Amino acid sequence: MAKFKRNDHIGDFVVAFPIKDGQYAETYRVKDDAGNNYFLKLFCPAKMHRSQFSDDGGILELEITSSLDHPNITHAHSSGKIVHDGQSLEYVVYDFISGETVSQRVIREQKCSVGDAIEIVKSVLKGVQYLHSREVPIIHNELTTQNVMLETAGKRLPTPKIIDFGYARYLGQGQNAFNRKGLNPFYMAPESFNGVFSVQSDLYSVGVMIYHLLYGIPPHYIDVSRFTPDSPECIDAILAEKAKPLKIPTSSSIIVPESILNIMAKATAADVDDRFKTATEFIAALNGDVEVTPPVYGERPAHSDSAESKNIRRGGGFKDVAGMRALKEQLQSDVIDLLQNPEQAKALGLSIPNGLLFYGPPGCGKTYFAEKFAEELQCNYQYVKCSDVASPYIHGGQGKIAAVFDEARKNAPTILFFDEIDAMIKDRSKHTNVSEAGEVNEFLAQLNNCGSDGVIVIGATNKPDEIDEAALRAGRLEFKYYIPQPDFEARKELFKIHLRQRKTEIGIDYSRLAELTENYIAADIKLIVDNAARLVFRRKESRITNQILEEVIRSSKPSISIDVIRKHEAIRDSFERNEPVRRKIGF
């Protein structure tokens, strides 16, 4: 029973009504002298677990929340102490949040769209990112739909705010005293049952939250009514379920994109090493900036040359690429037909090319196209960025480059994709650094005849004019493919792809949208659709319409200027004048 009733005083605040009587604290809605509303949490130290106190004996929640200031985290207004019935009690006063918890909203509306779920979770992750990036990282330990409030007062778009820091701790605090009593076991990471809490355990809970928002229940849910609560048998049953791959309810009518399914599977992986490492990485995945591969369950051999151990690209291949018909046909002729008909190619004296160069303006999908090319080939795919082969030691980069090629040969056939390849094979005539020149030499040596070993190198660059000329000659990056800004048909397809899983009015005029976005790159079109969805959400409308899409287009500009496009087209024309005639085979 709550200690205080309506009109009682707690310090300088007047009780409006009790909200919750918990295990160790009571929550009230209170008012100050000016009539402003607040939430007050009153602690009873005698009922608190030792893990809820700081090293100096203070209440940990008070210490943590008093230092926080972030738009997606509840704000502590003040704190104080009182004596009641001979007991010394402490309290913290939080700013009043007018709205409802995410759990209440889901129960009220009985559903949550994919777009709404992602926006809510991204806001939660921004708060988590702030907590984890503190000088001493803070782990919340109870991120659930009940502990996220949607503030709606005076706002068209609700602001998610993380509340209730009763289980929060500093990373590095002793784990033996970790209190899990009262926590929702289906939101807990497997290691948390053993008192281990970390950045990854918080991110696990956020992964559970996405699933819960979309399907109405947490993942790996089982009926525990047959067990004694918190008994070893109950915990073992829950952990056994968490060790299984993520299952999607067959009865659900909601269509969730594969990319989001992969993100949920990664976030809720049983093995902590398979999960997202940071909230920043998690947000990037939700934004579509990185592609996520779901974890593999079952026994994992230390090393195997089997197909299962390779990074075989599975997917729709060229079918997932909007437009670019001529480029697809050229790659089919230059590479795919050769690989699929080796005997006929050999009879004609044709060999697999060692290297391909994808060049063009930034944001036009060079990396994406390389991934889809690997899917079309159904072969191993190895992504390499500049930092992967960088070394602080003289000639250290040469060894890393050699190791990358050796690994590709072991798993051949392999697409070895080098992103921003201009940074790895810089024009040696413009650089005198001995180490850099040695790395370029090593790269060129490895590139020679790598096609005969089943390794096809693809380099992507926005700066083809900065690549060493020796790398561009025949036998190395011999085939050059210009990846332009999407043409009319490609823009139509891009709009269809990005609007496919969203609520739209009937009769979207894709041709009109394509006409209005000449010289816009693929990334621009995705941003237009995202911004249109946000506008619909803010206005509390139900569907994306032609009118809203055109409104967003009018307020945006292409991210690549016409001068940049002309510069790249000039480079393309130069390459095409010097390009040898490619021999075609009639397969």
Coordinates of C-alpha atoms in Angstrom, one line a residue:
M1 CA 0.0 0.0 0.0
A2 CA 1.4 3.4 -0.9
K3 CA 2.7 5.5 2.0
F4 CA 1.2 8.7 0.7
K5 CA -2.3 9.7 -0.6
R6 CA -3.8 12.6 -2.5
N7 CA -2.8 16.1 -1.1
D8 CA -0.1 14.7 1.1
H9 CA 3.3 16.4 0.9
I10 CA 6.6 14.8 0.0
G11 CA 9.2 17.5 0.5
D12 CA 8.1 20.5 -1.5
F13 CA 5.7 18.5 -3.7
V14 CA 2.0 17.7 -3.3
V15 CA 0.7 14.2 -4.2
A16 CA -1.9 14.2 -7.0
F17 CA -2.2 10.4 -6.9
P18 CA -0.1 7.3 -6.5
I19 CA 0.9 5.5 -9.7
K20 CA 2.8 2.4 -8.7
D21 CA 3.8 0.6 -5.6
G22 CA 6.9 -1.5 -6.5
Q23 CA 9.2 -3.8 -4.7
Y24 CA 11.6 -1.1 -3.4
A25 CA 10.0 2.2 -4.6
E26 CA 6.7 4.0 -5.0
T27 CA 5.9 6.3 -7.9
Y28 CA 3.6 9.3 -7.6
R29 CA 2.3 12.0 -9.8
V30 CA 2.9 15.3 -7.9
K31 CA 2.7 19.0 -8.3
D32 CA 4.9 21.9 -7.2
D33 CA 3.8 25.2 -5.7
A34 CA 3.2 26.6 -9.2
G35 CA 0.9 23.7 -10.2
N36 CA 3.4 22.0 -12.6
N37 CA 3.2 18.2 -12.9
Y38 CA 6.1 15.9 -12.2
F39 CA 6.8 12.2 -11.5
L40 CA 8.2 11.4 -8.1
K41 CA 10.0 8.1 -7.3
L42 CA 10.2 7.4 -3.6
F43 CA 12.9 4.9 -2.5
C44 CA 12.8 2.6 0.5
P45 CA 16.5 1.8 1.1
A46 CA 15.6 -1.1 3.5
K47 CA 13.9 -3.0 0.6
M48 CA 16.6 -2.3 -2.0
H49 CA 19.1 -4.8 -3.3
R50 CA 22.8 -4.1 -2.6
S51 CA 23.4 -3.8 -6.3
Q52 CA 21.2 -0.6 -6.3
F53 CA 23.7 1.3 -4.2
S54 CA 26.8 3.1 -5.3
D55 CA 30.3 2.4 -3.8
D56 CA 29.8 5.3 -1.3
G57 CA 26.4 4.0 -0.2
G58 CA 24.2 6.3 -2.2
I59 CA 21.3 5.2 -4.3
L60 CA 22.7 4.4 -7.7
E61 CA 19.6 5.5 -9.7
L62 CA 19.8 9.0 -8.1
E63 CA 23.5 9.2 -8.9
I64 CA 23.1 8.1 -12.5
T65 CA 20.0 10.0 -13.5
S66 CA 21.2 13.3 -12.0
S67 CA 24.0 13.4 -14.6
L68 CA 21.9 12.6 -17.7
D69 CA 20.7 15.1 -20.3
H70 CA 19.4 13.7 -23.6
P71 CA 16.1 14.2 -25.5
N72 CA 15.4 10.4 -25.5
I73 CA 16.0 9.9 -21.8
T74 CA 13.8 11.0 -18.9
H75 CA 15.2 14.1 -17.2
A76 CA 15.7 14.3 -13.4
H77 CA 14.4 17.6 -12.1
S78 CA 15.5 17.4 -8.5
S79 CA 15.9 15.0 -5.5
G80 CA 15.6 15.1 -1.8
K81 CA 15.2 13.3 1.6
I82 CA 12.4 13.0 4.0
V83 CA 11.7 11.1 7.3
H84 CA 8.4 9.2 7.4
D85 CA 7.2 6.9 10.3
G86 CA 10.8 7.0 11.6
Q87 CA 12.3 5.9 8.3
S88 CA 14.7 7.9 6.2
L89 CA 13.5 7.9 2.6
E90 CA 15.0 9.5 -0.5
Y91 CA 13.3 10.5 -3.7
V92 CA 14.0 11.8 -7.2
V93 CA 11.6 14.0 -9.2
Y94 CA 11.4 13.5 -13.0
D95 CA 9.9 15.9 -15.6
F96 CA 6.3 15.0 -16.3
I97 CA 5.9 13.1 -19.6
S98 CA 2.4 13.5 -21.1
G99 CA 1.8 10.4 -23.1
E100 CA 1.9 6.6 -22.7
T101 CA 4.3 3.8 -22.7
V102 CA 5.2 1.9 -25.8
S103 CA 3.6 -1.1 -24.2
Q104 CA 0.3 0.8 -23.7
R105 CA 0.3 2.0 -27.3
V106 CA 0.8 -1.5 -28.6
I107 CA -2.0 -2.9 -26.5
R108 CA -4.3 0.0 -27.5
E109 CA -3.7 -0.2 -31.2
Q110 CA -3.1 -3.9 -31.4
K111 CA -0.4 -3.4 -34.0
C112 CA 2.7 -1.4 -34.9
S113 CA 3.8 -0.8 -38.5
V114 CA 7.4 -1.6 -39.6
G115 CA 8.1 2.1 -40.1
D116 CA 6.7 3.1 -36.7
A117 CA 8.7 0.3 -35.0
I118 CA 11.9 1.3 -36.6
E119 CA 11.5 5.0 -35.7
I120 CA 10.7 4.2 -32.1
V121 CA 13.7 1.8 -31.8
K122 CA 16.1 4.3 -33.5
S123 CA 15.1 6.9 -30.9
V124 CA 15.7 4.4 -28.1
L125 CA 19.1 3.5 -29.6
K126 CA 20.1 7.2 -29.7
G127 CA 19.4 7.3 -25.9
V128 CA 21.3 4.0 -25.5
Q129 CA 24.2 5.4 -27.6
Y130 CA 24.4 8.4 -25.2
L131 CA 24.4 6.1 -22.1
H132 CA 27.1 3.8 -23.6
S133 CA 29.3 6.6 -24.7
R134 CA 29.6 8.3 -21.3
E135 CA 33.1 8.5 -19.7
V136 CA 32.0 5.5 -17.6
P137 CA 29.4 3.7 -19.8
I138 CA 26.0 3.2 -18.2
I139 CA 24.1 0.0 -18.9
H140 CA 20.4 0.3 -18.5
N141 CA 19.6 -3.4 -18.0
E142 CA 15.8 -3.0 -18.4
L143 CA 15.1 -1.8 -21.9
T144 CA 11.5 -3.0 -22.5
T145 CA 8.3 -1.6 -24.1
Q146 CA 7.2 -0.7 -20.6
N147 CA 10.2 1.4 -19.9
V148 CA 9.9 3.7 -23.0
M149 CA 7.4 6.5 -22.8
L150 CA 6.0 8.2 -25.9
E151 CA 5.8 12.0 -25.1
T152 CA 2.9 13.5 -27.1
A153 CA 2.1 16.8 -25.4
G154 CA 2.2 19.6 -28.0
K155 CA 4.0 17.4 -30.5
R156 CA 2.9 16.0 -33.8
L157 CA 5.5 13.3 -33.7
P158 CA 5.8 11.4 -30.3
T159 CA 9.2 11.5 -28.7
P160 CA 10.3 8.1 -27.2
K161 CA 12.0 8.5 -23.8
I162 CA 13.8 5.8 -21.8
I163 CA 12.5 5.7 -18.2
D164 CA 13.1 3.8 -15.0
F165 CA 16.8 3.4 -14.2
G166 CA 16.2 1.0 -11.2
Y167 CA 18.5 -1.7 -12.6
A168 CA 21.0 0.6 -14.3
R169 CA 24.7 0.1 -13.4
Y170 CA 28.1 1.4 -14.5
L171 CA 30.0 -0.9 -16.9
G172 CA 32.7 -2.5 -14.8
Q173 CA 30.8 -2.7 -11.6
G174 CA 31.1 -6.1 -9.8
Q175 CA 28.8 -8.6 -11.5
N176 CA 28.3 -11.0 -8.5
A177 CA 25.7 -8.7 -6.9
F178 CA 23.8 -8.1 -10.1
N179 CA 20.0 -8.2 -9.3
R180 CA 17.8 -9.8 -11.9
K181 CA 14.8 -10.3 -9.7
G182 CA 11.8 -8.6 -11.3
L183 CA 13.4 -8.3 -14.8
N184 CA 11.4 -9.7 -17.8
P185 CA 13.3 -12.9 -18.7
F186 CA 12.4 -12.7 -22.4
Y187 CA 14.1 -9.3 -22.7
M188 CA 17.3 -10.5 -20.9
A189 CA 20.3 -11.5 -22.9
P190 CA 21.4 -15.1 -22.1
E191 CA 24.5 -14.0 -20.3
S192 CA 22.5 -11.7 -18.0
F193 CA 21.1 -14.8 -16.3
N194 CA 24.7 -15.3 -15.0
G195 CA 25.0 -11.8 -13.8
V196 CA 26.8 -10.5 -16.8
F197 CA 25.7 -7.1 -18.2
S198 CA 27.3 -5.2 -21.0
V199 CA 26.7 -3.0 -24.0
Q200 CA 25.7 -6.1 -26.0
S201 CA 23.1 -7.2 -23.4
D202 CA 21.4 -3.8 -23.7
L203 CA 21.4 -4.1 -27.5
Y204 CA 20.0 -7.6 -27.2
S205 CA 17.0 -6.0 -25.3
V206 CA 16.5 -3.5 -28.0
G207 CA 16.4 -6.3 -30.6
V208 CA 13.7 -8.0 -28.5
M209 CA 11.8 -4.7 -28.5
I210 CA 11.6 -4.5 -32.3
Y211 CA 10.3 -8.0 -32.5
H212 CA 7.8 -7.3 -29.7
L213 CA 6.5 -4.2 -31.5
L214 CA 6.0 -6.1 -34.8
Y215 CA 4.6 -9.4 -33.6
G216 CA 3.0 -8.6 -30.2
I217 CA 5.2 -11.0 -28.2
P218 CA 8.9 -11.2 -27.4
P219 CA 11.0 -13.6 -29.4
H220 CA 11.8 -17.0 -27.9
Y221 CA 8.6 -16.7 -25.8
I222 CA 7.5 -19.9 -24.0
D223 CA 4.7 -20.6 -21.5
V224 CA 6.4 -20.7 -18.1
S225 CA 3.3 -21.2 -16.1
R226 CA 4.2 -24.8 -15.6
F227 CA 7.4 -23.8 -13.8
T228 CA 8.1 -22.3 -10.4
P229 CA 9.1 -18.7 -11.1
D230 CA 12.9 -18.2 -11.3
S231 CA 13.5 -21.9 -10.7
P232 CA 16.5 -23.6 -12.3
E233 CA 14.1 -25.5 -14.5
C234 CA 12.3 -22.4 -15.7
I235 CA 15.6 -20.6 -16.5
D236 CA 16.9 -23.6 -18.3
A237 CA 13.8 -23.8 -20.5
I238 CA 14.1 -20.1 -21.4
L239 CA 17.8 -20.3 -22.2
A240 CA 17.2 -23.4 -24.3
E241 CA 14.7 -21.4 -26.4
K242 CA 17.0 -18.5 -26.7
A243 CA 19.7 -20.8 -28.1
K244 CA 17.5 -21.5 -31.1
P245 CA 17.4 -19.4 -34.3
L246 CA 14.8 -16.6 -34.4
K247 CA 11.4 -17.8 -35.5
I248 CA 8.8 -15.6 -37.3
P249 CA 5.1 -16.2 -36.3
T250 CA 3.4 -17.9 -39.2
S251 CA 0.1 -16.4 -38.2
S252 CA 1.3 -12.8 -38.6
S253 CA -0.1 -10.8 -41.4
I254 CA 2.5 -8.1 -41.3
I255 CA 5.2 -8.1 -44.0
V256 CA 8.6 -7.4 -42.6
P257 CA 11.5 -6.8 -45.0
E258 CA 14.2 -9.4 -45.0
S259 CA 16.7 -6.7 -44.0
I260 CA 14.8 -6.1 -40.7
L261 CA 14.5 -9.8 -40.1
N262 CA 18.2 -10.1 -40.4
I263 CA 18.7 -7.2 -38.0
M264 CA 16.5 -8.7 -35.4
A265 CA 18.3 -12.1 -35.7
K266 CA 21.7 -10.4 -35.3
A267 CA 20.5 -8.3 -32.3
T268 CA 19.1 -11.3 -30.5
A269 CA 21.8 -13.8 -31.3
A270 CA 22.6 -16.2 -28.5
D271 CA 26.3 -15.7 -28.9
V272 CA 27.4 -12.2 -27.8
D273 CA 30.1 -12.1 -30.6
D274 CA 27.3 -12.4 -33.2
R275 CA 25.5 -9.3 -32.0
F276 CA 25.9 -5.6 -32.9
K277 CA 28.9 -4.2 -31.1
T278 CA 27.6 -0.7 -30.6
A279 CA 24.3 1.3 -30.8
T280 CA 25.9 3.3 -33.6
E281 CA 26.3 0.0 -35.7
F282 CA 22.7 -0.9 -34.8
I283 CA 21.4 2.5 -36.0
A284 CA 23.4 2.2 -39.2
A285 CA 21.8 -1.1 -40.0
L286 CA 18.3 0.2 -39.4
N287 CA 19.2 3.2 -41.7
G288 CA 20.2 0.7 -44.4
D289 CA 23.8 2.0 -44.4
V290 CA 25.2 -1.5 -43.8
E291 CA 24.0 -4.9 -44.8
V292 CA 23.4 -7.4 -42.0
T293 CA 24.0 -11.1 -42.3
P294 CA 22.1 -13.2 -39.7
P295 CA 24.1 -15.4 -37.4
V296 CA 24.7 -19.1 -38.1
Y297 CA 23.5 -21.5 -35.4
G298 CA 24.8 -25.0 -34.7
E299 CA 28.4 -26.2 -34.4
R300 CA 30.9 -24.0 -36.1
P301 CA 34.2 -25.7 -37.2
A302 CA 37.4 -23.7 -36.7
H303 CA 38.1 -24.0 -40.4
S304 CA 36.5 -25.7 -43.3
D305 CA 36.8 -25.4 -47.1
S306 CA 33.1 -26.5 -47.5
A307 CA 30.7 -24.2 -49.2
E308 CA 28.9 -23.6 -45.9
S309 CA 32.1 -22.0 -44.4
K310 CA 32.4 -19.5 -47.3
N311 CA 30.7 -16.2 -47.5
I312 CA 28.5 -17.2 -50.4
R313 CA 26.3 -14.4 -51.6
R314 CA 22.6 -15.5 -51.7
G315 CA 19.9 -13.2 -53.0
G316 CA 18.1 -11.9 -56.0
G317 CA 21.3 -10.8 -57.9
F318 CA 20.7 -8.5 -60.9
K319 CA 16.9 -8.7 -60.3
D320 CA 17.4 -6.5 -57.3
V321 CA 19.1 -3.8 -59.3
A322 CA 16.9 -1.1 -60.8
G323 CA 17.7 -0.4 -64.5
M324 CA 21.3 -0.7 -65.7
R325 CA 20.3 -3.2 -68.4
A326 CA 23.2 -2.5 -70.7
L327 CA 25.7 -2.8 -67.8
K328 CA 24.1 -6.1 -66.7
E329 CA 24.3 -7.5 -70.2
Q330 CA 28.0 -6.4 -70.5
L331 CA 28.9 -8.2 -67.3
Q332 CA 27.0 -11.2 -68.4
S333 CA 29.1 -11.4 -71.5
D334 CA 32.4 -10.4 -70.0
V335 CA 32.4 -12.5 -66.9
I336 CA 29.4 -14.6 -66.1
D337 CA 29.2 -16.5 -69.4
L338 CA 33.0 -17.2 -69.2
L339 CA 32.6 -18.7 -65.7
Q340 CA 29.6 -20.8 -66.6
N341 CA 31.1 -22.1 -69.9
P342 CA 34.8 -22.6 -69.1
E343 CA 35.5 -25.2 -71.8
Q344 CA 34.0 -23.2 -74.7
A345 CA 35.8 -20.1 -73.4
K346 CA 39.1 -22.0 -73.3
A347 CA 38.6 -23.2 -76.9
L348 CA 38.3 -19.6 -78.0
G349 CA 41.3 -18.5 -76.0
L350 CA 39.3 -16.5 -73.6
S351 CA 40.2 -16.2 -69.9
I352 CA 38.4 -14.9 -66.8
P353 CA 39.4 -11.2 -66.4
N354 CA 41.7 -10.5 -63.4
G355 CA 40.0 -7.2 -62.4
L356 CA 37.1 -4.9 -63.0
L357 CA 36.8 -1.3 -62.1
F358 CA 33.5 0.2 -61.1
Y359 CA 33.7 4.0 -61.3
G360 CA 31.4 7.0 -61.3
P361 CA 29.8 9.7 -59.1
P362 CA 29.4 8.9 -55.4
G363 CA 26.1 7.5 -54.2
C364 CA 25.2 5.7 -57.4
G365 CA 25.4 2.1 -56.0
K366 CA 28.9 0.8 -56.9
T367 CA 29.1 -1.3 -53.7
Y368 CA 25.6 -2.5 -54.0
F369 CA 26.0 -3.5 -57.6
A370 CA 29.2 -5.5 -56.7
E371 CA 27.2 -7.4 -54.0
K372 CA 24.4 -8.2 -56.5
F373 CA 27.0 -9.3 -59.1
A374 CA 28.4 -11.8 -56.5
E375 CA 24.8 -13.0 -55.9
E376 CA 24.3 -13.5 -59.6
L377 CA 27.5 -15.6 -59.7
Q378 CA 26.5 -17.4 -56.4
C379 CA 30.2 -17.2 -55.3
N380 CA 32.2 -16.2 -52.3
Y381 CA 32.3 -12.5 -51.7
Q382 CA 35.1 -10.7 -49.8
Y383 CA 34.7 -7.0 -48.9
V384 CA 37.9 -5.1 -48.3
K385 CA 38.2 -1.4 -47.2
C386 CA 41.3 0.7 -47.0
S387 CA 41.7 0.3 -43.2
D388 CA 41.8 -3.5 -43.6
V389 CA 45.1 -3.4 -45.4
A390 CA 46.6 -0.3 -43.7
S391 CA 49.5 -0.8 -41.3
P392 CA 51.6 1.6 -39.1
Y393 CA 54.7 -0.3 -40.0
I394 CA 56.9 0.1 -43.0
H395 CA 55.9 -2.5 -45.6
G396 CA 53.3 -3.9 -43.1
G397 CA 50.6 -3.2 -45.7
Q398 CA 52.2 -5.4 -48.2
G399 CA 51.8 -8.4 -46.0
K400 CA 48.1 -7.6 -45.4
I401 CA 47.5 -7.3 -49.1
A402 CA 49.1 -10.7 -49.7
A403 CA 47.0 -12.3 -46.9
V404 CA 43.8 -10.9 -48.4
F405 CA 44.6 -12.5 -51.8
D406 CA 45.7 -15.8 -50.2
E407 CA 42.4 -16.0 -48.4
A408 CA 40.4 -15.3 -51.6
R409 CA 42.3 -18.1 -53.4
K410 CA 41.5 -20.6 -50.7
N411 CA 37.8 -19.9 -51.1
A412 CA 37.8 -19.5 -54.9
P413 CA 35.8 -18.7 -56.9
T414 CA 35.8 -15.3 -55.1
I415 CA 34.8 -11.8 -55.8
L416 CA 37.4 -9.7 -54.0
F417 CA 35.8 -6.3 -53.7
F418 CA 38.0 -3.3 -52.8
D419 CA 36.1 -0.2 -51.8
E420 CA 37.7 3.2 -52.6
I421 CA 40.5 1.4 -54.4
D422 CA 42.1 4.7 -55.3
A423 CA 43.4 4.9 -51.7
M424 CA 45.1 1.5 -52.0
I425 CA 46.8 1.9 -55.4
K426 CA 47.6 5.6 -55.6
D427 CA 49.4 7.0 -58.6
R428 CA 53.0 6.5 -57.8
S429 CA 54.1 9.4 -59.9
K430 CA 52.3 11.7 -57.4
H431 CA 53.6 10.1 -54.2
T432 CA 57.1 9.5 -53.0
N433 CA 56.3 7.5 -49.9
V434 CA 58.4 4.3 -50.2
S435 CA 55.9 2.2 -48.2
E436 CA 53.0 3.3 -50.3
A437 CA 54.9 2.5 -53.5
G438 CA 55.7 -0.9 -52.1
E439 CA 52.0 -1.6 -51.3
V440 CA 51.0 -0.6 -54.9
N441 CA 53.7 -2.9 -56.3
E442 CA 52.4 -5.8 -54.1
F443 CA 48.8 -5.1 -55.2
L444 CA 49.8 -5.2 -58.9
A445 CA 51.8 -8.4 -58.4
Q446 CA 48.9 -10.1 -56.8
L447 CA 46.5 -8.8 -59.4
N448 CA 48.5 -10.5 -62.2
N449 CA 46.8 -13.7 -63.3
C450 CA 44.6 -13.9 -60.2
G451 CA 41.7 -14.7 -62.6
S452 CA 43.2 -18.0 -63.4
D453 CA 43.2 -18.8 -59.6
G454 CA 39.4 -18.1 -59.5
V455 CA 39.8 -14.6 -58.0
I456 CA 38.1 -11.7 -59.7
V457 CA 39.0 -8.3 -58.3
I458 CA 36.4 -5.5 -58.4
G459 CA 37.6 -2.1 -57.4
A460 CA 35.1 0.8 -56.7
T461 CA 36.2 4.4 -56.9
N462 CA 34.9 7.9 -57.2
K463 CA 38.4 9.1 -58.2
P464 CA 39.6 6.9 -61.1
D465 CA 42.0 9.6 -62.2
E466 CA 44.0 9.1 -59.0
I467 CA 44.7 5.4 -59.6
D468 CA 48.2 4.3 -60.8
E469 CA 48.2 3.9 -64.5
A470 CA 49.9 0.5 -64.3
A471 CA 46.8 -0.9 -62.5
L472 CA 44.5 0.1 -65.4
R473 CA 46.3 -1.6 -68.1
A474 CA 45.3 -4.9 -69.8
G475 CA 45.6 -7.9 -67.5
R476 CA 44.8 -6.0 -64.4
L477 CA 41.8 -3.7 -63.9
E478 CA 41.2 -4.3 -67.6
F479 CA 37.4 -3.9 -67.8
K480 CA 36.0 -0.6 -66.7
Y481 CA 32.3 -0.1 -66.0
Y482 CA 30.8 3.3 -65.5
I483 CA 28.1 3.3 -62.8
P484 CA 26.1 6.5 -63.6
Q485 CA 23.3 8.3 -61.8
P486 CA 20.1 6.3 -62.5
D487 CA 18.3 6.9 -65.8
F488 CA 14.6 7.4 -66.2
E489 CA 13.6 3.7 -66.0
A490 CA 16.0 3.1 -63.1
R491 CA 14.5 6.0 -61.2
K492 CA 11.0 4.5 -61.7
E493 CA 12.2 1.2 -60.4
L494 CA 13.9 2.8 -57.4
F495 CA 10.8 4.5 -56.4
K496 CA 8.8 1.2 -56.7
I497 CA 11.4 -0.6 -54.6
H498 CA 11.5 1.9 -51.8
L499 CA 7.7 2.3 -51.7
R500 CA 6.9 -1.4 -52.0
Q501 CA 6.7 -2.1 -48.2
R502 CA 5.0 1.2 -47.3
K503 CA 1.4 2.4 -47.1
T504 CA 0.8 4.4 -50.3
E505 CA -2.3 5.7 -52.1
I506 CA -3.5 3.7 -55.1
G507 CA -2.1 4.9 -58.4
I508 CA 1.4 6.3 -57.5
D509 CA 2.6 8.0 -60.7
Y510 CA 6.1 6.6 -60.9
S511 CA 6.8 8.1 -64.3
R512 CA 6.0 11.6 -63.0
L513 CA 8.4 11.0 -60.0
A514 CA 11.1 9.8 -62.4
E515 CA 10.7 13.0 -64.5
L516 CA 11.0 15.2 -61.5
T517 CA 14.2 13.5 -60.3
E518 CA 16.6 13.8 -63.3
N519 CA 20.2 13.7 -62.1
Y520 CA 19.2 12.5 -58.7
I521 CA 21.3 9.5 -57.5
A522 CA 20.0 6.3 -55.9
A523 CA 20.7 7.5 -52.4
D524 CA 18.7 10.7 -53.1
I525 CA 15.7 8.8 -54.1
K526 CA 15.8 6.6 -51.0
L527 CA 16.0 9.8 -48.9
I528 CA 13.0 11.3 -50.7
V529 CA 10.9 8.3 -49.9
D530 CA 12.1 8.3 -46.3
N531 CA 11.4 12.0 -45.8
A532 CA 7.9 11.6 -47.4
A533 CA 7.2 8.8 -44.9
R534 CA 8.4 11.0 -42.0
L535 CA 6.2 13.8 -43.3
V536 CA 3.1 11.5 -43.3
F537 CA 4.0 10.4 -39.8
R538 CA 4.4 14.0 -38.5
R539 CA 1.1 15.1 -40.0
K540 CA -0.6 12.0 -38.6
E541 CA -1.8 11.0 -42.1
S542 CA -2.3 7.4 -43.1
R543 CA -0.6 7.0 -46.5
I544 CA 2.2 8.4 -48.7
T545 CA 0.7 10.2 -51.7
N546 CA 1.9 11.6 -55.0
Q547 CA 1.3 15.1 -53.6
I548 CA 3.6 14.5 -50.6
L549 CA 6.3 12.9 -52.7
E550 CA 6.3 15.8 -55.1
E551 CA 6.4 18.2 -52.2
V552 CA 9.5 16.5 -50.8
I553 CA 11.2 16.5 -54.2
R554 CA 10.5 20.2 -54.6
S555 CA 12.2 20.9 -51.3
S556 CA 15.3 18.8 -52.1
K557 CA 18.1 19.0 -54.5
P558 CA 20.4 16.3 -56.1
S559 CA 23.3 15.7 -53.8
I560 CA 25.7 15.5 -56.8
S561 CA 26.1 18.7 -58.9
I562 CA 26.0 18.7 -62.7
D563 CA 29.7 19.7 -62.7
V564 CA 30.6 16.5 -60.9
I565 CA 28.6 14.4 -63.2
R566 CA 30.2 16.0 -66.3
K567 CA 33.6 15.4 -64.8
H568 CA 32.9 11.7 -64.4
E569 CA 31.4 11.5 -67.9
A570 CA 34.6 13.0 -69.3
I571 CA 36.6 10.4 -67.5
R572 CA 34.2 7.7 -68.9
D573 CA 34.7 9.1 -72.5
S574 CA 38.5 9.0 -72.0
F575 CA 38.4 5.4 -70.8
E576 CA 36.1 4.3 -73.7
R577 CA 38.4 5.8 -76.3
N578 CA 41.3 3.8 -75.0
E579 CA 39.4 0.7 -74.2
P580 CA 40.3 -2.4 -76.3
V581 CA 37.5 -4.0 -78.3
R582 CA 36.1 -6.8 -76.1
R583 CA 35.7 -10.2 -77.7
K584 CA 32.2 -11.5 -77.4
I585 CA 31.3 -15.2 -77.2
G586 CA 27.9 -16.5 -78.3
F587 CA 26.8 -18.5 -75.3

